[in-house]
């Protein structure tokens, strides 16, 4: 059991890629998923936050964000989805 070195039996993620969230121009620094799983918010070093509607994920081949927040200058390093299913901080 170690912590993921070569030959270790540590957990490794497995799965199928279901979407590319490719709208950010720089690295994504944080993701937050709403409690009900309806949306995810991505924060980025490109000075934006984007809201992604996960209910559209299965229907849309080309997955696009629903909203972009770009009013704050500087790299965004934290984001949180609030319990009301309608707000982010």
PDB file of N, CA and C in Angstrom:
ATOM      1  N   UNK A   1       0.650  -1.200   0.000  1.00  0.00           N
ATOM      2  CA  UNK A   1       0.000   0.000   0.000  1.00  0.00           C
ATOM      3  C   UNK A   1       0.701   1.295   0.000  1.00  0.00           C
ATOM      4  N   UNK A   2       1.590   1.901  -0.560  1.00  0.00           N
ATOM      5  CA  UNK A   2       2.158   3.231  -0.421  1.00  0.00           C
ATOM      6  C   UNK A   2       1.265   4.352  -0.880  1.00  0.00           C
ATOM      7  N   UNK A   3       1.926   5.384  -1.329  1.00  0.00           N
ATOM      8  CA  UNK A   3       1.187   6.589  -1.699  1.00  0.00           C
ATOM      9  C   UNK A   3       1.228   6.859  -3.210  1.00  0.00           C
ATOM     10  N   UNK A   4       1.333   5.843  -4.020  1.00  0.00           N
ATOM     11  CA  UNK A   4       1.200   6.029  -5.448  1.00  0.00           C
ATOM     12  C   UNK A   4       2.474   5.925  -6.258  1.00  0.00           C
ATOM     13  N   UNK A   5       3.571   5.460  -5.669  1.00  0.00           N
ATOM     14  CA  UNK A   5       4.809   5.291  -6.415  1.00  0.00           C
ATOM     15  C   UNK A   5       4.709   4.127  -7.382  1.00  0.00           C
ATOM     16  N   UNK A   6       5.703   3.967  -8.240  1.00  0.00           N
ATOM     17  CA  UNK A   6       5.690   2.853  -9.193  1.00  0.00           C
ATOM     18  C   UNK A   6       5.555   1.513  -8.479  1.00  0.00           C
ATOM     19  N   UNK A   7       4.666   0.688  -8.987  1.00  0.00           N
ATOM     20  CA  UNK A   7       4.470  -0.630  -8.411  1.00  0.00           C
ATOM     21  C   UNK A   7       3.619  -0.654  -7.154  1.00  0.00           C
ATOM     22  N   UNK A   8       3.136   0.481  -6.700  1.00  0.00           N
ATOM     23  CA  UNK A   8       2.320   0.491  -5.478  1.00  0.00           C
ATOM     24  C   UNK A   8       0.905   0.048  -5.792  1.00  0.00           C
ATOM     25  N   UNK A   9       0.164  -0.283  -4.754  1.00  0.00           N
ATOM     26  CA  UNK A   9      -1.225  -0.684  -4.934  1.00  0.00           C
ATOM     27  C   UNK A   9      -2.171   0.455  -4.546  1.00  0.00           C
ATOM     28  N   UNK A  10      -1.677   1.682  -4.574  1.00  0.00           N
ATOM     29  CA  UNK A  10      -2.498   2.842  -4.217  1.00  0.00           C
ATOM     30  C   UNK A  10      -3.643   3.006  -5.216  1.00  0.00           C
ATOM     31  N   UNK A  11      -4.706   3.640  -4.770  1.00  0.00           N
ATOM     32  CA  UNK A  11      -5.861   3.881  -5.620  1.00  0.00           C
ATOM     33  C   UNK A  11      -5.466   4.727  -6.817  1.00  0.00           C
ATOM     34  N   UNK A  12      -5.987   4.361  -7.965  1.00  0.00           N
ATOM     35  CA  UNK A  12      -5.782   5.137  -9.188  1.00  0.00           C
ATOM     36  C   UNK A  12      -7.137   5.346  -9.839  1.00  0.00           C
ATOM     37  N   UNK A  13      -7.426   6.565 -10.265  1.00  0.00           N
ATOM     38  CA  UNK A  13      -8.733   6.808 -10.888  1.00  0.00           C
ATOM     39  C   UNK A  13      -8.865   6.042 -12.201  1.00  0.00           C
ATOM     40  N   UNK A  14     -10.043   5.542 -12.447  1.00  0.00           N
ATOM     41  CA  UNK A  14     -10.362   4.873 -13.699  1.00  0.00           C
ATOM     42  C   UNK A  14     -11.720   5.379 -14.143  1.00  0.00           C
ATOM     43  N   UNK A  15     -11.938   5.427 -15.418  1.00  0.00           N
ATOM     44  CA  UNK A  15     -13.243   5.863 -15.886  1.00  0.00           C
ATOM     45  C   UNK A  15     -13.212   6.280 -17.335  1.00  0.00           C
ATOM     46  N   UNK A  16     -14.283   6.911 -17.728  1.00  0.00           N
ATOM     47  CA  UNK A  16     -14.466   7.336 -19.102  1.00  0.00           C
ATOM     48  C   UNK A  16     -14.582   8.844 -19.130  1.00  0.00           C
ATOM     49  N   UNK A  17     -13.850   9.476 -20.029  1.00  0.00           N
ATOM     50  CA  UNK A  17     -13.955  10.914 -20.204  1.00  0.00           C
ATOM     51  C   UNK A  17     -15.341  11.236 -20.741  1.00  0.00           C
ATOM     52  N   UNK A  18     -16.076  12.100 -20.053  1.00  0.00           N
ATOM     53  CA  UNK A  18     -17.429  12.421 -20.488  1.00  0.00           C
ATOM     54  C   UNK A  18     -17.558  13.826 -21.058  1.00  0.00           C
ATOM     55  N   UNK A  19     -16.561  14.678 -20.832  1.00  0.00           N
ATOM     56  CA  UNK A  19     -16.655  16.033 -21.376  1.00  0.00           C
ATOM     57  C   UNK A  19     -15.306  16.721 -21.322  1.00  0.00           C
ATOM     58  N   UNK A  20     -15.126  17.634 -22.239  1.00  0.00           N
ATOM     59  CA  UNK A  20     -13.991  18.544 -22.205  1.00  0.00           C
ATOM     60  C   UNK A  20     -14.536  19.901 -21.795  1.00  0.00           C
ATOM     61  N   UNK A  21     -14.007  20.472 -20.751  1.00  0.00           N
ATOM     62  CA  UNK A  21     -14.384  21.819 -20.334  1.00  0.00           C
ATOM     63  C   UNK A  21     -13.265  22.739 -20.810  1.00  0.00           C
ATOM     64  N   UNK A  22     -13.243  22.996 -22.085  1.00  0.00           N
ATOM     65  CA  UNK A  22     -12.080  23.600 -22.725  1.00  0.00           C
ATOM     66  C   UNK A  22     -12.171  25.104 -22.955  1.00  0.00           C
ATOM     67  N   UNK A  23     -13.009  25.812 -22.262  1.00  0.00           N
ATOM     68  CA  UNK A  23     -13.169  27.242 -22.515  1.00  0.00           C
ATOM     69  C   UNK A  23     -12.160  28.118 -21.789  1.00  0.00           C
ATOM     70  N   UNK A  24     -11.561  27.629 -20.714  1.00  0.00           N
ATOM     71  CA  UNK A  24     -10.586  28.451 -19.994  1.00  0.00           C
ATOM     72  C   UNK A  24      -9.319  28.613 -20.824  1.00  0.00           C
ATOM     73  N   UNK A  25      -8.701  29.785 -20.744  1.00  0.00           N
ATOM     74  CA  UNK A  25      -7.475  30.070 -21.492  1.00  0.00           C
ATOM     75  C   UNK A  25      -6.218  29.707 -20.713  1.00  0.00           C
ATOM     76  N   UNK A  26      -6.363  29.508 -19.395  1.00  0.00           N
ATOM     77  CA  UNK A  26      -5.244  29.093 -18.545  1.00  0.00           C
ATOM     78  C   UNK A  26      -5.710  27.962 -17.645  1.00  0.00           C
ATOM     79  N   UNK A  27      -4.849  27.515 -16.766  1.00  0.00           N
ATOM     80  CA  UNK A  27      -5.128  26.356 -15.915  1.00  0.00           C
ATOM     81  C   UNK A  27      -6.350  26.556 -15.025  1.00  0.00           C
ATOM     82  N   UNK A  28      -7.120  25.488 -14.862  1.00  0.00           N
ATOM     83  CA  UNK A  28      -8.219  25.466 -13.894  1.00  0.00           C
ATOM     84  C   UNK A  28      -7.596  25.261 -12.519  1.00  0.00           C
ATOM     85  N   UNK A  29      -7.962  26.107 -11.566  1.00  0.00           N
ATOM     86  CA  UNK A  29      -7.365  26.057 -10.235  1.00  0.00           C
ATOM     87  C   UNK A  29      -8.258  25.386  -9.198  1.00  0.00           C
ATOM     88  N   UNK A  30      -9.562  25.335  -9.454  1.00  0.00           N
ATOM     89  CA  UNK A  30     -10.488  24.744  -8.483  1.00  0.00           C
ATOM     90  C   UNK A  30     -11.800  24.381  -9.171  1.00  0.00           C
ATOM     91  N   UNK A  31     -12.440  23.317  -8.712  1.00  0.00           N
ATOM     92  CA  UNK A  31     -13.776  22.928  -9.152  1.00  0.00           C
ATOM     93  C   UNK A  31     -14.663  22.779  -7.926  1.00  0.00           C
ATOM     94  N   UNK A  32     -15.930  23.160  -8.069  1.00  0.00           N
ATOM     95  CA  UNK A  32     -16.908  22.964  -7.003  1.00  0.00           C
ATOM     96  C   UNK A  32     -18.186  22.434  -7.625  1.00  0.00           C
ATOM     97  N   UNK A  33     -18.718  21.347  -7.063  1.00  0.00           N
ATOM     98  CA  UNK A  33     -19.947  20.735  -7.565  1.00  0.00           C
ATOM     99  C   UNK A  33     -21.081  21.080  -6.613  1.00  0.00           C
ATOM    100  N   UNK A  34     -22.224  21.465  -7.173  1.00  0.00           N
ATOM    101  CA  UNK A  34     -23.379  21.776  -6.330  1.00  0.00           C
ATOM    102  C   UNK A  34     -23.841  20.530  -5.590  1.00  0.00           C
ATOM    103  N   UNK A  35     -24.456  20.725  -4.461  1.00  0.00           N
ATOM    104  CA  UNK A  35     -24.886  19.597  -3.617  1.00  0.00           C
ATOM    105  C   UNK A  35     -25.795  18.636  -4.373  1.00  0.00           C
ATOM    106  N   UNK A  36     -26.690  19.164  -5.175  1.00  0.00           N
ATOM    107  CA  UNK A  36     -27.616  18.323  -5.934  1.00  0.00           C
ATOM    108  C   UNK A  36     -27.030  17.783  -7.224  1.00  0.00           C
ATOM    109  N   UNK A  37     -25.829  18.200  -7.569  1.00  0.00           N
ATOM    110  CA  UNK A  37     -25.175  17.711  -8.770  1.00  0.00           C
ATOM    111  C   UNK A  37     -25.661  18.331 -10.057  1.00  0.00           C
ATOM    112  N   UNK A  38     -26.373  19.446  -9.974  1.00  0.00           N
ATOM    113  CA  UNK A  38     -26.903  20.090 -11.171  1.00  0.00           C
ATOM    114  C   UNK A  38     -25.899  20.934 -11.921  1.00  0.00           C
ATOM    115  N   UNK A  39     -24.900  21.451 -11.200  1.00  0.00           N
ATOM    116  CA  UNK A  39     -23.902  22.269 -11.879  1.00  0.00           C
ATOM    117  C   UNK A  39     -22.544  22.142 -11.213  1.00  0.00           C
ATOM    118  N   UNK A  40     -21.528  22.525 -11.960  1.00  0.00           N
ATOM    119  CA  UNK A  40     -20.167  22.599 -11.435  1.00  0.00           C
ATOM    120  C   UNK A  40     -19.634  23.973 -11.811  1.00  0.00           C
ATOM    121  N   UNK A  41     -18.822  24.535 -10.934  1.00  0.00           N
ATOM    122  CA  UNK A  41     -18.185  25.827 -11.182  1.00  0.00           C
ATOM    123  C   UNK A  41     -16.686  25.594 -11.271  1.00  0.00           C
ATOM    124  N   UNK A  42     -16.064  26.171 -12.280  1.00  0.00           N
ATOM    125  CA  UNK A  42     -14.618  26.069 -12.428  1.00  0.00           C
ATOM    126  C   UNK A  42     -14.000  27.451 -12.248  1.00  0.00           C
ATOM    127  N   UNK A  43     -12.936  27.509 -11.467  1.00  0.00           N
ATOM    128  CA  UNK A  43     -12.173  28.740 -11.270  1.00  0.00           C
ATOM    129  C   UNK A  43     -10.860  28.575 -12.018  1.00  0.00           C
ATOM    130  N   UNK A  44     -10.306  29.695 -12.521  1.00  0.00           N
ATOM    131  CA  UNK A  44      -9.135  29.566 -13.365  1.00  0.00           C
ATOM    132  C   UNK A  44      -8.128  30.687 -13.164  1.00  0.00           C
ATOM    133  N   UNK A  45      -6.897  30.394 -13.559  1.00  0.00           N
ATOM    134  CA  UNK A  45      -5.836  31.396 -13.568  1.00  0.00           C
ATOM    135  C   UNK A  45      -6.073  32.434 -14.664  1.00  0.00           C
ATOM    136  N   UNK A  46      -7.047  32.208 -15.542  1.00  0.00           N
ATOM    137  CA  UNK A  46      -7.356  33.186 -16.590  1.00  0.00           C
ATOM    138  C   UNK A  46      -8.287  34.294 -16.112  1.00  0.00           C
ATOM    139  N   UNK A  47      -8.496  34.378 -14.783  1.00  0.00           N
ATOM    140  CA  UNK A  47      -9.293  35.426 -14.136  1.00  0.00           C
ATOM    141  C   UNK A  47     -10.794  35.259 -14.357  1.00  0.00           C
ATOM    142  N   UNK A  48     -11.246  34.028 -14.627  1.00  0.00           N
ATOM    143  CA  UNK A  48     -12.676  33.788 -14.808  1.00  0.00           C
ATOM    144  C   UNK A  48     -13.153  32.610 -13.971  1.00  0.00           C
ATOM    145  N   UNK A  49     -14.455  32.605 -13.708  1.00  0.00           N
ATOM    146  CA  UNK A  49     -15.171  31.450 -13.178  1.00  0.00           C
ATOM    147  C   UNK A  49     -16.238  31.119 -14.206  1.00  0.00           C
ATOM    148  N   UNK A  50     -16.466  29.829 -14.417  1.00  0.00           N
ATOM    149  CA  UNK A  50     -17.478  29.404 -15.370  1.00  0.00           C
ATOM    150  C   UNK A  50     -18.421  28.421 -14.686  1.00  0.00           C
ATOM    151  N   UNK A  51     -19.710  28.547 -15.007  1.00  0.00           N
ATOM    152  CA  UNK A  51     -20.739  27.651 -14.483  1.00  0.00           C
ATOM    153  C   UNK A  51     -21.128  26.701 -15.608  1.00  0.00           C
ATOM    154  N   UNK A  52     -21.095  25.409 -15.291  1.00  0.00           N
ATOM    155  CA  UNK A  52     -21.383  24.356 -16.260  1.00  0.00           C
ATOM    156  C   UNK A  52     -22.630  23.603 -15.816  1.00  0.00           C
ATOM    157  N   UNK A  53     -23.629  23.479 -16.677  1.00  0.00           N
ATOM    158  CA  UNK A  53     -24.878  22.792 -16.377  1.00  0.00           C
ATOM    159  C   UNK A  53     -24.710  21.306 -16.643  1.00  0.00           C
ATOM    160  N   UNK A  54     -24.592  20.521 -15.593  1.00  0.00           N
ATOM    161  CA  UNK A  54     -24.336  19.089 -15.742  1.00  0.00           C
ATOM    162  C   UNK A  54     -25.533  18.322 -16.290  1.00  0.00           C
ATOM    163  N   UNK A  55     -26.723  18.903 -16.210  1.00  0.00           N
ATOM    164  CA  UNK A  55     -27.899  18.233 -16.779  1.00  0.00           C
ATOM    165  C   UNK A  55     -27.838  18.196 -18.295  1.00  0.00           C
ATOM    166  N   UNK A  56     -27.083  19.099 -18.908  1.00  0.00           N
ATOM    167  CA  UNK A  56     -26.946  19.130 -20.365  1.00  0.00           C
ATOM    168  C   UNK A  56     -25.817  18.225 -20.853  1.00  0.00           C
ATOM    169  N   UNK A  57     -25.051  17.705 -19.947  1.00  0.00           N
ATOM    170  CA  UNK A  57     -23.876  16.927 -20.296  1.00  0.00           C
ATOM    171  C   UNK A  57     -24.197  15.727 -21.186  1.00  0.00           C
ATOM    172  N   UNK A  58     -25.256  15.009 -20.890  1.00  0.00           N
ATOM    173  CA  UNK A  58     -25.598  13.822 -21.656  1.00  0.00           C
ATOM    174  C   UNK A  58     -26.175  14.151 -23.025  1.00  0.00           C
ATOM    175  N   UNK A  59     -26.742  15.335 -23.177  1.00  0.00           N
ATOM    176  CA  UNK A  59     -27.401  15.701 -24.430  1.00  0.00           C
ATOM    177  C   UNK A  59     -26.497  16.438 -25.400  1.00  0.00           C
ATOM    178  N   UNK A  60     -25.522  17.172 -24.894  1.00  0.00           N
ATOM    179  CA  UNK A  60     -24.684  18.009 -25.746  1.00  0.00           C
ATOM    180  C   UNK A  60     -23.356  17.340 -26.058  1.00  0.00           C
ATOM    181  N   UNK A  61     -23.090  17.208 -27.344  1.00  0.00           N
ATOM    182  CA  UNK A  61     -21.786  16.707 -27.744  1.00  0.00           C
ATOM    183  C   UNK A  61     -20.747  17.803 -27.517  1.00  0.00           C
ATOM    184  N   UNK A  62     -21.097  19.012 -27.890  1.00  0.00           N
ATOM    185  CA  UNK A  62     -20.198  20.148 -27.643  1.00  0.00           C
ATOM    186  C   UNK A  62     -20.666  20.836 -26.363  1.00  0.00           C
ATOM    187  N   UNK A  63     -19.975  20.582 -25.295  1.00  0.00           N
ATOM    188  CA  UNK A  63     -20.350  21.043 -23.960  1.00  0.00           C
ATOM    189  C   UNK A  63     -19.803  22.443 -23.728  1.00  0.00           C
ATOM    190  N   UNK A  64     -20.687  23.402 -23.492  1.00  0.00           N
ATOM    191  CA  UNK A  64     -20.290  24.796 -23.275  1.00  0.00           C
ATOM    192  C   UNK A  64     -20.786  25.280 -21.922  1.00  0.00           C
ATOM    193  N   UNK A  65     -20.049  26.212 -21.323  1.00  0.00           N
ATOM    194  CA  UNK A  65     -20.473  26.771 -20.040  1.00  0.00           C
ATOM    195  C   UNK A  65     -21.745  27.581 -20.233  1.00  0.00           C
ATOM    196  N   UNK A  66     -22.515  27.699 -19.160  1.00  0.00           N
ATOM    197  CA  UNK A  66     -23.761  28.458 -19.191  1.00  0.00           C
ATOM    198  C   UNK A  66     -23.531  29.923 -18.811  1.00  0.00           C
ATOM    199  N   UNK A  67     -22.460  30.191 -18.048  1.00  0.00           N
ATOM    200  CA  UNK A  67     -22.224  31.533 -17.545  1.00  0.00           C
ATOM    201  C   UNK A  67     -20.738  31.712 -17.287  1.00  0.00           C
ATOM    202  N   UNK A  68     -20.229  32.905 -17.589  1.00  0.00           N
ATOM    203  CA  UNK A  68     -18.839  33.233 -17.284  1.00  0.00           C
ATOM    204  C   UNK A  68     -18.806  34.494 -16.442  1.00  0.00           C
ATOM    205  N   UNK A  69     -18.087  34.440 -15.330  1.00  0.00           N
ATOM    206  CA  UNK A  69     -17.882  35.591 -14.460  1.00  0.00           C
ATOM    207  C   UNK A  69     -16.447  36.056 -14.663  1.00  0.00           C
ATOM    208  N   UNK A  70     -16.296  37.306 -15.103  1.00  0.00           N
ATOM    209  CA  UNK A  70     -14.958  37.825 -15.379  1.00  0.00           C
ATOM    210  C   UNK A  70     -14.771  39.233 -14.828  1.00  0.00           C
ATOM    211  N   UNK A  71     -15.478  39.571 -13.770  1.00  0.00           N
ATOM    212  CA  UNK A  71     -15.455  40.943 -13.246  1.00  0.00           C
ATOM    213  C   UNK A  71     -14.350  41.191 -12.224  1.00  0.00           C
ATOM    214  N   UNK A  72     -13.646  40.159 -11.811  1.00  0.00           N
ATOM    215  CA  UNK A  72     -12.615  40.317 -10.788  1.00  0.00           C
ATOM    216  C   UNK A  72     -11.240  40.090 -11.404  1.00  0.00           C
ATOM    217  N   UNK A  73     -10.351  41.059 -11.291  1.00  0.00           N
ATOM    218  CA  UNK A  73      -9.009  40.855 -11.842  1.00  0.00           C
ATOM    219  C   UNK A  73      -8.183  39.905 -10.972  1.00  0.00           C
ATOM    220  N   UNK A  74      -7.295  39.188 -11.587  1.00  0.00           N
ATOM    221  CA  UNK A  74      -6.395  38.305 -10.851  1.00  0.00           C
ATOM    222  C   UNK A  74      -6.804  36.857 -10.912  1.00  0.00           C
ATOM    223  N   UNK A  75      -5.839  36.007 -10.709  1.00  0.00           N
ATOM    224  CA  UNK A  75      -6.026  34.558 -10.697  1.00  0.00           C
ATOM    225  C   UNK A  75      -7.038  34.179  -9.625  1.00  0.00           C
ATOM    226  N   UNK A  76      -7.995  33.343  -9.959  1.00  0.00           N
ATOM    227  CA  UNK A  76      -9.006  32.896  -8.997  1.00  0.00           C
ATOM    228  C   UNK A  76      -8.570  31.531  -8.471  1.00  0.00           C
ATOM    229  N   UNK A  77      -8.410  31.439  -7.162  1.00  0.00           N
ATOM    230  CA  UNK A  77      -7.836  30.230  -6.571  1.00  0.00           C
ATOM    231  C   UNK A  77      -8.818  29.420  -5.736  1.00  0.00           C
ATOM    232  N   UNK A  78     -10.039  29.926  -5.544  1.00  0.00           N
ATOM    233  CA  UNK A  78     -10.999  29.197  -4.734  1.00  0.00           C
ATOM    234  C   UNK A  78     -12.408  29.487  -5.228  1.00  0.00           C
ATOM    235  N   UNK A  79     -13.269  28.499  -5.132  1.00  0.00           N
ATOM    236  CA  UNK A  79     -14.670  28.660  -5.491  1.00  0.00           C
ATOM    237  C   UNK A  79     -15.467  27.644  -4.683  1.00  0.00           C
ATOM    238  N   UNK A  80     -16.714  27.982  -4.358  1.00  0.00           N
ATOM    239  CA  UNK A  80     -17.576  27.074  -3.600  1.00  0.00           C
ATOM    240  C   UNK A  80     -18.996  27.178  -4.124  1.00  0.00           C
ATOM    241  N   UNK A  81     -19.681  26.058  -4.170  1.00  0.00           N
ATOM    242  CA  UNK A  81     -21.096  26.024  -4.529  1.00  0.00           C
ATOM    243  C   UNK A  81     -21.896  26.082  -3.226  1.00  0.00           C
ATOM    244  N   UNK A  82     -22.831  27.012  -3.129  1.00  0.00           N
ATOM    245  CA  UNK A  82     -23.625  27.179  -1.908  1.00  0.00           C
ATOM    246  C   UNK A  82     -24.764  26.160  -1.858  1.00  0.00           C
ATOM    247  N   UNK A  83     -25.265  25.908  -0.664  1.00  0.00           N
ATOM    248  CA  UNK A  83     -26.306  24.900  -0.457  1.00  0.00           C
ATOM    249  C   UNK A  83     -27.628  25.222  -1.122  1.00  0.00           C
ATOM    250  N   UNK A  84     -27.858  26.485  -1.516  1.00  0.00           N
ATOM    251  CA  UNK A  84     -29.155  26.838  -2.088  1.00  0.00           C
ATOM    252  C   UNK A  84     -29.308  26.404  -3.548  1.00  0.00           C
ATOM    253  N   UNK A  85     -28.291  25.761  -4.127  1.00  0.00           N
ATOM    254  CA  UNK A  85     -28.313  25.270  -5.504  1.00  0.00           C
ATOM    255  C   UNK A  85     -28.401  26.386  -6.537  1.00  0.00           C
ATOM    256  N   UNK A  86     -28.238  27.645  -6.127  1.00  0.00           N
ATOM    257  CA  UNK A  86     -28.356  28.738  -7.073  1.00  0.00           C
ATOM    258  C   UNK A  86     -27.210  29.737  -6.943  1.00  0.00           C
ATOM    259  N   UNK A  87     -26.324  29.566  -5.980  1.00  0.00           N
ATOM    260  CA  UNK A  87     -25.288  30.558  -5.726  1.00  0.00           C
ATOM    261  C   UNK A  87     -23.917  29.916  -5.639  1.00  0.00           C
ATOM    262  N   UNK A  88     -22.916  30.705  -5.982  1.00  0.00           N
ATOM    263  CA  UNK A  88     -21.521  30.305  -5.803  1.00  0.00           C
ATOM    264  C   UNK A  88     -20.780  31.411  -5.094  1.00  0.00           C
ATOM    265  N   UNK A  89     -19.697  31.051  -4.433  1.00  0.00           N
ATOM    266  CA  UNK A  89     -18.884  32.040  -3.720  1.00  0.00           C
ATOM    267  C   UNK A  89     -17.426  31.796  -4.023  1.00  0.00           C
TER     268      UNK A  89
END
